[in-house]
CSV table of N, CA and C and ligand atoms in Angstrom, one decimal:
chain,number,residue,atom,x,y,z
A,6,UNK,N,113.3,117.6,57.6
A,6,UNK,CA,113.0,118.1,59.0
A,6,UNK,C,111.5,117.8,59.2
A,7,UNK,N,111.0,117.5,60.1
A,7,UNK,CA,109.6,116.8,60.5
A,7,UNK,C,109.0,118.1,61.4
A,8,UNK,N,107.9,118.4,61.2
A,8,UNK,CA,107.3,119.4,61.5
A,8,UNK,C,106.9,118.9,62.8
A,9,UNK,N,106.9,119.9,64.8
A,9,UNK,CA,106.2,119.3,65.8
A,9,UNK,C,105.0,119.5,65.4
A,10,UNK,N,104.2,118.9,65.9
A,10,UNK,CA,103.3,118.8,65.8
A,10,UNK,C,101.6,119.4,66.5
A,11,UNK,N,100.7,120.2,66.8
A,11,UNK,CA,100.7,121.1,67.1
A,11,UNK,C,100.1,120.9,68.4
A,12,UNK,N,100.1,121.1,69.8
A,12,UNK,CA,99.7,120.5,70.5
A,12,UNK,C,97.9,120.6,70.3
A,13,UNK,N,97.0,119.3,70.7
A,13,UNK,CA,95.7,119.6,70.9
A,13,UNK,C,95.2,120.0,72.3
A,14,UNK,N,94.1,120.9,72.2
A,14,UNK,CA,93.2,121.3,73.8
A,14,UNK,C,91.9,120.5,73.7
A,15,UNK,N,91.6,119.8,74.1
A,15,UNK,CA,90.1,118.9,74.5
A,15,UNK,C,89.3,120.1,74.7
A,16,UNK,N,87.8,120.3,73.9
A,16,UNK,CA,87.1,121.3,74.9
A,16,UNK,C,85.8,120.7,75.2
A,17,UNK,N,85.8,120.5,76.2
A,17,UNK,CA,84.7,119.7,76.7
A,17,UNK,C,83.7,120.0,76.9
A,18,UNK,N,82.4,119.7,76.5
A,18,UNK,CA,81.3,120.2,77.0
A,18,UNK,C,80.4,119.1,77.5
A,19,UNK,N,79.2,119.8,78.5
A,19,UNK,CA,78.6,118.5,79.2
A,19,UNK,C,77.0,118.9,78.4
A,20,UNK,N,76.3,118.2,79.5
A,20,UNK,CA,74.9,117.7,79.1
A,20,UNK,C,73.7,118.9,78.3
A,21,UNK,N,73.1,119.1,77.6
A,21,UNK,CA,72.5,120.1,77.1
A,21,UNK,C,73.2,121.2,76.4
A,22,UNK,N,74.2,121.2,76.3
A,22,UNK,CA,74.7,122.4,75.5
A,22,UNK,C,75.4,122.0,74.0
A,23,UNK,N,74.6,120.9,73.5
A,23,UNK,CA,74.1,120.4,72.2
A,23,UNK,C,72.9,121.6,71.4
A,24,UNK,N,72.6,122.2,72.2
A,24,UNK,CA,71.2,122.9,72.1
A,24,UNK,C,71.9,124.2,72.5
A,25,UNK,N,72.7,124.6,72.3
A,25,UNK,CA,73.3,126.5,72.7
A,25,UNK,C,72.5,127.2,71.5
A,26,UNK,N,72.1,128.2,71.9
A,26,UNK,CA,71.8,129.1,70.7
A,26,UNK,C,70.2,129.2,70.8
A,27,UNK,N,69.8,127.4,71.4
A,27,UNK,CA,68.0,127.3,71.3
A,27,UNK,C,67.5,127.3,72.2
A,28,UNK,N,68.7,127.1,73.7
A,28,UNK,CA,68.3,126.8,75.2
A,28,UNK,C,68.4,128.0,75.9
A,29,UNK,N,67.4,128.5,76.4
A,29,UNK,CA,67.5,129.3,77.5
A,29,UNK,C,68.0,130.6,76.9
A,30,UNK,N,67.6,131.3,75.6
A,30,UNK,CA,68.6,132.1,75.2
A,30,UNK,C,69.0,133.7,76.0
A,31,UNK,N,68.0,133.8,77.0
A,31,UNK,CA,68.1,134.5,78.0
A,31,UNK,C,69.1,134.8,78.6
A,32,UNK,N,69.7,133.4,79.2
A,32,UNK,CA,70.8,133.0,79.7
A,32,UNK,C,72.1,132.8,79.3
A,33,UNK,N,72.0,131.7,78.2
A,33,UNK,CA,73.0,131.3,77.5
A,33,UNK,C,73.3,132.1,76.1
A,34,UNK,N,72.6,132.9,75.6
A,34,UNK,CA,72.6,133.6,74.4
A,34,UNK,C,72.3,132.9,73.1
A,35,UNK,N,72.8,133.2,71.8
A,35,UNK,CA,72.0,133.1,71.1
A,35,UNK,C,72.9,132.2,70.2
A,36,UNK,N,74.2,132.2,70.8
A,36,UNK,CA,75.6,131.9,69.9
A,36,UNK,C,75.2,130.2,69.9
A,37,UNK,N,75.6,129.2,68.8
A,37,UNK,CA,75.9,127.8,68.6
A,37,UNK,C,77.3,127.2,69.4
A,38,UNK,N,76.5,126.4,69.1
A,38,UNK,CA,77.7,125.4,69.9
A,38,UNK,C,78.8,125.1,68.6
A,39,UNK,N,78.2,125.5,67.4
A,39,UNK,CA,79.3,125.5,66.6
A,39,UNK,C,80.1,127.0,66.6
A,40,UNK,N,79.2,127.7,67.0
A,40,UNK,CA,80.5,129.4,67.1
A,40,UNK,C,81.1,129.4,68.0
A,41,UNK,N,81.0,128.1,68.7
A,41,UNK,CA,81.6,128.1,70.1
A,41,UNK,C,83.3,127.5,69.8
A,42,UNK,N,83.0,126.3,68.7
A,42,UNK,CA,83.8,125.7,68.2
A,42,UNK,C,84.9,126.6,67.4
A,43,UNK,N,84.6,127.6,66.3
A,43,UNK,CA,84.8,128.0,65.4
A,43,UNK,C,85.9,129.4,66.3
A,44,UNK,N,85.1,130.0,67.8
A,44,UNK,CA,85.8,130.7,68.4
A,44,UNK,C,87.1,130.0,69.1
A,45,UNK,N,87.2,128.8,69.6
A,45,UNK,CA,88.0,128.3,70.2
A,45,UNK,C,88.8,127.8,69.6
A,46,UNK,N,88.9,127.5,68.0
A,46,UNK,CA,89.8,127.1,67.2
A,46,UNK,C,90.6,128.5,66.5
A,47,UNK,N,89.9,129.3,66.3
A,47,UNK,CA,90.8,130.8,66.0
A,47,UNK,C,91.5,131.1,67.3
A,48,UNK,N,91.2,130.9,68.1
A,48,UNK,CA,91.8,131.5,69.5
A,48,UNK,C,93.1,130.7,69.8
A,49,UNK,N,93.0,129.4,69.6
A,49,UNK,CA,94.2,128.4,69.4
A,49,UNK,C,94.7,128.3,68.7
A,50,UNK,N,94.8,128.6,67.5
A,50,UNK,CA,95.5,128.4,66.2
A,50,UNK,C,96.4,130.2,66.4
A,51,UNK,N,96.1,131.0,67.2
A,51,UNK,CA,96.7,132.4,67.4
A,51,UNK,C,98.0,131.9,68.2
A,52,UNK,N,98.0,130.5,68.7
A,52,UNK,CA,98.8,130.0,69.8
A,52,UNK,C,99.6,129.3,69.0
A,53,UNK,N,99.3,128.7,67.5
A,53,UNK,CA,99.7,127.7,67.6
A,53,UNK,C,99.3,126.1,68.3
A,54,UNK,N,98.0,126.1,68.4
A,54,UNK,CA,97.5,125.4,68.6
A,54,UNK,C,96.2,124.6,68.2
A,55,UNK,N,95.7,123.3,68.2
A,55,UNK,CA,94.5,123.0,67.6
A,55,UNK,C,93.1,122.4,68.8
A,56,UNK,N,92.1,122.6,68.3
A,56,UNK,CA,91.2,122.1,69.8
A,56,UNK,C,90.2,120.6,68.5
A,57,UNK,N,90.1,120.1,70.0
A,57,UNK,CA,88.8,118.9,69.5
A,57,UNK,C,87.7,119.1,70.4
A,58,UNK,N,86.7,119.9,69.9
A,58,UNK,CA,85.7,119.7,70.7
A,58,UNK,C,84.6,118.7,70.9
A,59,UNK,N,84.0,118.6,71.4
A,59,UNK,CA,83.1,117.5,71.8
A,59,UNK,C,81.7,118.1,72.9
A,60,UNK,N,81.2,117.5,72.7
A,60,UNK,CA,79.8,117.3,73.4
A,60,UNK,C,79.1,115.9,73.7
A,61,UNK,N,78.6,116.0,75.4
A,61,UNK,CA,78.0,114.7,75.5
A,61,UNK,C,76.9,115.1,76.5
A,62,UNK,N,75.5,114.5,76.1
A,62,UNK,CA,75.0,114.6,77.5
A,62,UNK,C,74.9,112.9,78.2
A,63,UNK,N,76.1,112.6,78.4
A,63,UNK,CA,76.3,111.2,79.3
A,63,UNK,C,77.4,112.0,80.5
A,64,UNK,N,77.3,111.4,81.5
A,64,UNK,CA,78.4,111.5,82.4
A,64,UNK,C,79.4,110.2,81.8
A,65,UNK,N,79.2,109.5,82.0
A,65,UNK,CA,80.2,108.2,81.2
A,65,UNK,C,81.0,108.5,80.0
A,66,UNK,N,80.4,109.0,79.2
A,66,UNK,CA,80.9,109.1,78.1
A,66,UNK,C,82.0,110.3,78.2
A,67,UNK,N,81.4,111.6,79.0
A,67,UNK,CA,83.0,112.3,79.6
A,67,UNK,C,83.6,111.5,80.6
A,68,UNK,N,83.4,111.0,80.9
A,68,UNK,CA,84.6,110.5,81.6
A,68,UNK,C,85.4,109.3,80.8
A,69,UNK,N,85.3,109.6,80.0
A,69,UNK,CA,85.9,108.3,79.2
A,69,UNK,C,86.9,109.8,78.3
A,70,UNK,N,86.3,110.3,77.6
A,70,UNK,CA,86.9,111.6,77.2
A,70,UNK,C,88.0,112.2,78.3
A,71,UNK,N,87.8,112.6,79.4
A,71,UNK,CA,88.4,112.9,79.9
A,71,UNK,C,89.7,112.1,80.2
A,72,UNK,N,89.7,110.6,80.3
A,72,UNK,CA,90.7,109.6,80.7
A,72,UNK,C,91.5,109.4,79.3
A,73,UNK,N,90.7,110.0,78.0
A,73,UNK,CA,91.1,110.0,76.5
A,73,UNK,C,92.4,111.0,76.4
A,74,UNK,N,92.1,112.3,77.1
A,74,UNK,CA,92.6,113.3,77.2
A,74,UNK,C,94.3,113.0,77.8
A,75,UNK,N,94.4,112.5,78.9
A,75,UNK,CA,95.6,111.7,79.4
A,75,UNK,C,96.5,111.7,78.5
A,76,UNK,N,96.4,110.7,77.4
A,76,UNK,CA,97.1,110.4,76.4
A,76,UNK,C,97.5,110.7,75.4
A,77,UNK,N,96.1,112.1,75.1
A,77,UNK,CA,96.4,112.2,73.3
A,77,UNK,C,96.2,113.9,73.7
A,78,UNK,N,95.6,114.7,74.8
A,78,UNK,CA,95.7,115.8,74.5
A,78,UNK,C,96.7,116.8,75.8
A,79,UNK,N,96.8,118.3,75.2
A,79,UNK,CA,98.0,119.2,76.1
A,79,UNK,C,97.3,119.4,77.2
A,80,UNK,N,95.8,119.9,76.7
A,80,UNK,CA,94.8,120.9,78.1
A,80,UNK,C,93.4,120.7,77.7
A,81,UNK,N,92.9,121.0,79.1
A,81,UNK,CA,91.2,120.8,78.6
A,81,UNK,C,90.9,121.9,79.2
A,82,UNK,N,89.9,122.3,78.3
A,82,UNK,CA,88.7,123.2,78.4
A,82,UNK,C,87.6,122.2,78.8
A,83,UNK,N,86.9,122.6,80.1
A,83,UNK,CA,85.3,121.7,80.3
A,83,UNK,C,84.4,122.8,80.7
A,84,UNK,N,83.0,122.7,80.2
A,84,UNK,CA,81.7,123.0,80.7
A,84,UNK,C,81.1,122.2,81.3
A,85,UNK,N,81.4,121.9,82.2
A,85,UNK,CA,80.6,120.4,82.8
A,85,UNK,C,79.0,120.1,83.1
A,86,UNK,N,78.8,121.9,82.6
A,86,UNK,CA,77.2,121.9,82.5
A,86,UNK,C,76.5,121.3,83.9
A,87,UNK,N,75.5,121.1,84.1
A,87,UNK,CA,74.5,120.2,85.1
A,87,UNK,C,75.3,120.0,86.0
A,88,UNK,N,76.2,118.6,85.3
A,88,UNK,CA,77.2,117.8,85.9
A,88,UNK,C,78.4,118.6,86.6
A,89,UNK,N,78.6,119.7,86.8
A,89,UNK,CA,79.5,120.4,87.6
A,89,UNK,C,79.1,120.6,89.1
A,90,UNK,N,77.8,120.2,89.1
A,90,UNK,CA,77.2,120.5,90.4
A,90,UNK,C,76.9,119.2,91.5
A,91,UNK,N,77.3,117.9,90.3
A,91,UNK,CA,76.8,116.9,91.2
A,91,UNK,C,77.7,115.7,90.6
A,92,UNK,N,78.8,115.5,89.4
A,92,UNK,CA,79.4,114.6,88.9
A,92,UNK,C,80.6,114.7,90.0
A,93,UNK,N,81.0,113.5,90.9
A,93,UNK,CA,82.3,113.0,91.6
A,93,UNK,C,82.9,112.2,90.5
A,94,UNK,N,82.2,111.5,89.8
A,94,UNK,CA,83.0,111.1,88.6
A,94,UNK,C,83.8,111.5,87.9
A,95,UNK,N,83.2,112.9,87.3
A,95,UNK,CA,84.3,113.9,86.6
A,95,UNK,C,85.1,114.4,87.2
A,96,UNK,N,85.3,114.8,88.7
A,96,UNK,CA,86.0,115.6,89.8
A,96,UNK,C,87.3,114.5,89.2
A,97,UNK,N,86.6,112.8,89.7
A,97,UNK,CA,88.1,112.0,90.0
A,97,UNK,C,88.6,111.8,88.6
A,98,UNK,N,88.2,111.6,87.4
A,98,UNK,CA,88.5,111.5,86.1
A,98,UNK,C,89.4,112.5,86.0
A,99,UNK,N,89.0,114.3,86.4
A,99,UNK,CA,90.1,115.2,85.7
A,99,UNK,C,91.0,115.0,87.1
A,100,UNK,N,91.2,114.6,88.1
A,100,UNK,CA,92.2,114.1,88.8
A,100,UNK,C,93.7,113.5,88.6
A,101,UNK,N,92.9,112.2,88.0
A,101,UNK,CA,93.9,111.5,87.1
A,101,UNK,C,94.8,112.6,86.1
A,102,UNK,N,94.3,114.0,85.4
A,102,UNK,CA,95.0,114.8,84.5
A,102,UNK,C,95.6,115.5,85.0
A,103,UNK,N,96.9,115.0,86.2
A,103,UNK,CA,97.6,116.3,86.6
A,103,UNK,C,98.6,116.9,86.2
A,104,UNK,N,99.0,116.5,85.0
A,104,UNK,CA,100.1,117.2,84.2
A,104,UNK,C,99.2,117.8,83.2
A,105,UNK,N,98.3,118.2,83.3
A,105,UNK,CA,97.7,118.7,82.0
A,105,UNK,C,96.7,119.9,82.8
A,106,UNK,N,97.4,121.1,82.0
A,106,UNK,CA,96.4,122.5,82.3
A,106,UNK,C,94.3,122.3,82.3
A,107,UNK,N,93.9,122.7,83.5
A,107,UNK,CA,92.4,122.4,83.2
A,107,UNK,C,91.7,123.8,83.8
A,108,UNK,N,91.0,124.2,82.5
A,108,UNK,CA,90.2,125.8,83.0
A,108,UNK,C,89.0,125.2,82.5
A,109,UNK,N,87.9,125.4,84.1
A,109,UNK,CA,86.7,125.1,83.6
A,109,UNK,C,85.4,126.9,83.2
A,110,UNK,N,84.8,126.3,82.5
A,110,UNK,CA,83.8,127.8,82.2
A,110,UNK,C,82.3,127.2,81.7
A,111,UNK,N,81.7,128.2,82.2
A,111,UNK,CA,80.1,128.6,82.4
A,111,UNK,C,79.9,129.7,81.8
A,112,UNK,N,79.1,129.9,81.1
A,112,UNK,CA,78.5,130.7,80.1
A,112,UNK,C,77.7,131.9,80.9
A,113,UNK,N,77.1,130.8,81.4
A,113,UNK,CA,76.1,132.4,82.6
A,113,UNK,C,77.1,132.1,83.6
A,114,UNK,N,76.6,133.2,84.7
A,114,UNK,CA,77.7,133.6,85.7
A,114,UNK,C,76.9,132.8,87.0
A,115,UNK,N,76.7,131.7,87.5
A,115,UNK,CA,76.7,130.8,88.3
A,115,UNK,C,76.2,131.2,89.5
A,116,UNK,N,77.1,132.1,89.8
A,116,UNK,CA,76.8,132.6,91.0
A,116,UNK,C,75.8,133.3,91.3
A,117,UNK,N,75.0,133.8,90.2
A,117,UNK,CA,74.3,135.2,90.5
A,117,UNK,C,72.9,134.2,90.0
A,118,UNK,N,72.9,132.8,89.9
A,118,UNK,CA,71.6,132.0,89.5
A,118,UNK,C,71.1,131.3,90.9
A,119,UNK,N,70.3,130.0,90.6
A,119,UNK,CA,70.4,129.2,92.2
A,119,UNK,C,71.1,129.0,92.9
A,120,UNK,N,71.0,128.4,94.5
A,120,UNK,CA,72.3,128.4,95.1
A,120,UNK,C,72.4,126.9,94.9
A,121,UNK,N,72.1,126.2,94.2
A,121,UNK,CA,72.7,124.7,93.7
A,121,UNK,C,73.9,124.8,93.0
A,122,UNK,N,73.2,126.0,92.1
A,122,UNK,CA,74.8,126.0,90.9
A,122,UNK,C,75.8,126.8,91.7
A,123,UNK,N,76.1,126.9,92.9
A,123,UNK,CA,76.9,127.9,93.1
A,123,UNK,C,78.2,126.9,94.2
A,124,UNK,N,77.8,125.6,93.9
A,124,UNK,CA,79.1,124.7,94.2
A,124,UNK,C,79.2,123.6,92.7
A,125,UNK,N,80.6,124.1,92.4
A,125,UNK,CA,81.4,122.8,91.8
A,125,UNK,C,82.1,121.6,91.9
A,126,UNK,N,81.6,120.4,91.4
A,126,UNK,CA,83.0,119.6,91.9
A,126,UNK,C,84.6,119.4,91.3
A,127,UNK,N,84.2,120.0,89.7
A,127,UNK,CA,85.1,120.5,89.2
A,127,UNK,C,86.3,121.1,89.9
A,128,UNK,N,85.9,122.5,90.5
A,128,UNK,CA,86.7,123.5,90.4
A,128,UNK,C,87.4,123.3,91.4
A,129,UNK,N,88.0,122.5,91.9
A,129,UNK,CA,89.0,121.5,92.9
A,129,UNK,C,89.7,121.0,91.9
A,130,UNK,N,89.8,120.7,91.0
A,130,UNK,CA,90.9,120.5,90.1
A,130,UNK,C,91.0,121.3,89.0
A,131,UNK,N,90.3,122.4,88.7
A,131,UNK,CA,90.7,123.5,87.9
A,131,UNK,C,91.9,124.7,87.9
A,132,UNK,N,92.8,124.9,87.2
A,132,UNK,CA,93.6,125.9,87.5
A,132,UNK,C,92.9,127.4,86.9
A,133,UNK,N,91.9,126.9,86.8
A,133,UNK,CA,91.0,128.6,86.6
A,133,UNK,C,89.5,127.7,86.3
A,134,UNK,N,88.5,129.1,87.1
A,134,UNK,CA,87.0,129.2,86.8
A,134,UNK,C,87.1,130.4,86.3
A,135,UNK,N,86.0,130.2,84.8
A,135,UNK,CA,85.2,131.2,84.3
A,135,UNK,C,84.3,131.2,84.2
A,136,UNK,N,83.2,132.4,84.7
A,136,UNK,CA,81.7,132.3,85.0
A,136,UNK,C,81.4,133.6,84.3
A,137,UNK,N,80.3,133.8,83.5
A,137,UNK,CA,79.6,134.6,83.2
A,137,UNK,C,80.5,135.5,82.0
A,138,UNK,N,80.7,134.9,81.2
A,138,UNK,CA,81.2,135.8,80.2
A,138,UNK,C,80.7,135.5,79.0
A,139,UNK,N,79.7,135.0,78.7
A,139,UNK,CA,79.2,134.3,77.8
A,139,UNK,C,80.1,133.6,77.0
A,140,UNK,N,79.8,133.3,75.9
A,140,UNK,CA,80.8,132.2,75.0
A,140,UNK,C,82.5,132.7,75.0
A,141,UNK,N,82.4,133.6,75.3
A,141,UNK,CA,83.8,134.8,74.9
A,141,UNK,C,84.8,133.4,76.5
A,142,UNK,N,83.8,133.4,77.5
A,142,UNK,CA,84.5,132.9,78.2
A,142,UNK,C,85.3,131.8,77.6
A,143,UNK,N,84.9,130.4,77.0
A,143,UNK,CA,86.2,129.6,76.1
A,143,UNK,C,86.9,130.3,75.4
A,144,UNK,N,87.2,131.7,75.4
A,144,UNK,CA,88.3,132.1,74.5
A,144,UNK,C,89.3,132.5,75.1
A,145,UNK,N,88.8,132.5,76.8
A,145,UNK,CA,89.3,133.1,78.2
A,145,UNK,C,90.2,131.8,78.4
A,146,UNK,N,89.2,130.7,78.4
A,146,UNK,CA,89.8,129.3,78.8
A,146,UNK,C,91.4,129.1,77.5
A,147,UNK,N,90.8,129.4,76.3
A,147,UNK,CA,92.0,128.4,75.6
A,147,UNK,C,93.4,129.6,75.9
A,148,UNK,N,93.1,130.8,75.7
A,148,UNK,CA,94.3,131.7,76.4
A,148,UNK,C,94.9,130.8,77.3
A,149,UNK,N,94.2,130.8,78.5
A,149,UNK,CA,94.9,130.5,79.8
A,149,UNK,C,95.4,129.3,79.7
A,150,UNK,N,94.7,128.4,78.9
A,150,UNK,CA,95.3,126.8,79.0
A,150,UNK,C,96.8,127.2,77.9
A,151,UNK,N,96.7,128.1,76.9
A,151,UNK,CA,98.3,128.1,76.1
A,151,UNK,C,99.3,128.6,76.8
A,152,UNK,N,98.6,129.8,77.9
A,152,UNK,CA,99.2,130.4,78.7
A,152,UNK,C,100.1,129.1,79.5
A,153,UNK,N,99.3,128.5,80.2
A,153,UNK,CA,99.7,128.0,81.3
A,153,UNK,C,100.7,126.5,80.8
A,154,UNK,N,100.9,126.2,79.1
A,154,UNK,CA,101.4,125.5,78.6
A,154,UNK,C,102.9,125.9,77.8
A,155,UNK,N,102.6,127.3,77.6
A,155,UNK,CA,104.1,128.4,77.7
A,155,UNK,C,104.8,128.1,78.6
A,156,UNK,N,103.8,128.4,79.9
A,156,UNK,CA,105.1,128.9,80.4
A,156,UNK,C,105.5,127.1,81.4
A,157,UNK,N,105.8,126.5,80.4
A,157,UNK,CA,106.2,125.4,81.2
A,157,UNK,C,107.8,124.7,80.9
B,125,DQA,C1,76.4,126.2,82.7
B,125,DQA,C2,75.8,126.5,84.1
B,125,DQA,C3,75.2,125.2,84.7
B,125,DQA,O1,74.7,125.5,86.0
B,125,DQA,C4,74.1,124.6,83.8
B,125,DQA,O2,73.6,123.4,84.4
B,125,DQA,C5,74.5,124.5,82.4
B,125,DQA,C6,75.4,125.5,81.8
B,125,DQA,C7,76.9,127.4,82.0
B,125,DQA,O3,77.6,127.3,81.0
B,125,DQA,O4,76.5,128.6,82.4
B,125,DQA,O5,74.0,123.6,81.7
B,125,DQA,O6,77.5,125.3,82.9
């Protein structure tokens, strides 16, 4: 008997948050971008599930990920970072993913910062925004992406 295989969740992250833990820790806290990792793979693996995360500060290079995603993963998790406020590129890239669950999240709470960050282009194609829950928020995202891959 051949074991399925476990579904993967893409967790995306955008530009500067290669640097979690050193950036802004006011804001973003104190936690790595590898406890970020370490959280979102225990939170998946409770599902039955596995994540590949990734980091890029290219807009190109997620969107190449993102059109990766299509083919080889179940759901994305994205931080689109910066690029949430001004990539149409990534809007139309996670477009192309409409069979595939997409919960985007923000570490700080968005709203309560500039009013630049307080439009997405993202979140027209997200079936959930999370804002302000610090890192805990990707553990909000991979729930809801298993969630929303249950009940299908
Ligand atoms: C962020 C919020 C964005 O406005 C900012 O550009 C980031 C991180 C967050 O996680 O809170 O780089 O997406």
């Amino acid at each position: 008997m051949t074991a399925t295989p476990s579904p993967t969740l893409l967790i995306l992250n955008g530009p500067n948050l290669n640097l979690l833990g050193r950036r802004q820790p006011e804001v973003y806290g104190t936690d790595t971008l590898a406890d970020v990792e370490k959280l979102c793979a225990e939170t998946a693996a409770r599902h039955g599930a596995a994540i590949d995360l990734r980091q890029s500060n290219h807009e190109g290079q997620l969107v190449d990920w993102v059109q990766e995603a299509r083919e080889h993963h179940a759901g994305i998790v994205i931080n689109p970072a910066a690029y949430t406020h001004t990539s149409v590129a990534l809007l139309d890239a996670l477009a192309t993913c409409e069979a595939l669950p997409i919960v985007e999240v923000h570490i700080s709470n968005v709203h309560r910062r500039e009013a630049f960050r307080h439009h997405s282009y993202v979140s027209a194609v997200a079936d959930a925004v999370i804002a302000g829950c610090g890192i805990q928020g990707y553990a909000f995202a991979v729930e809801r992406v298993c969630a929303l891959l249950a009940a299908r």
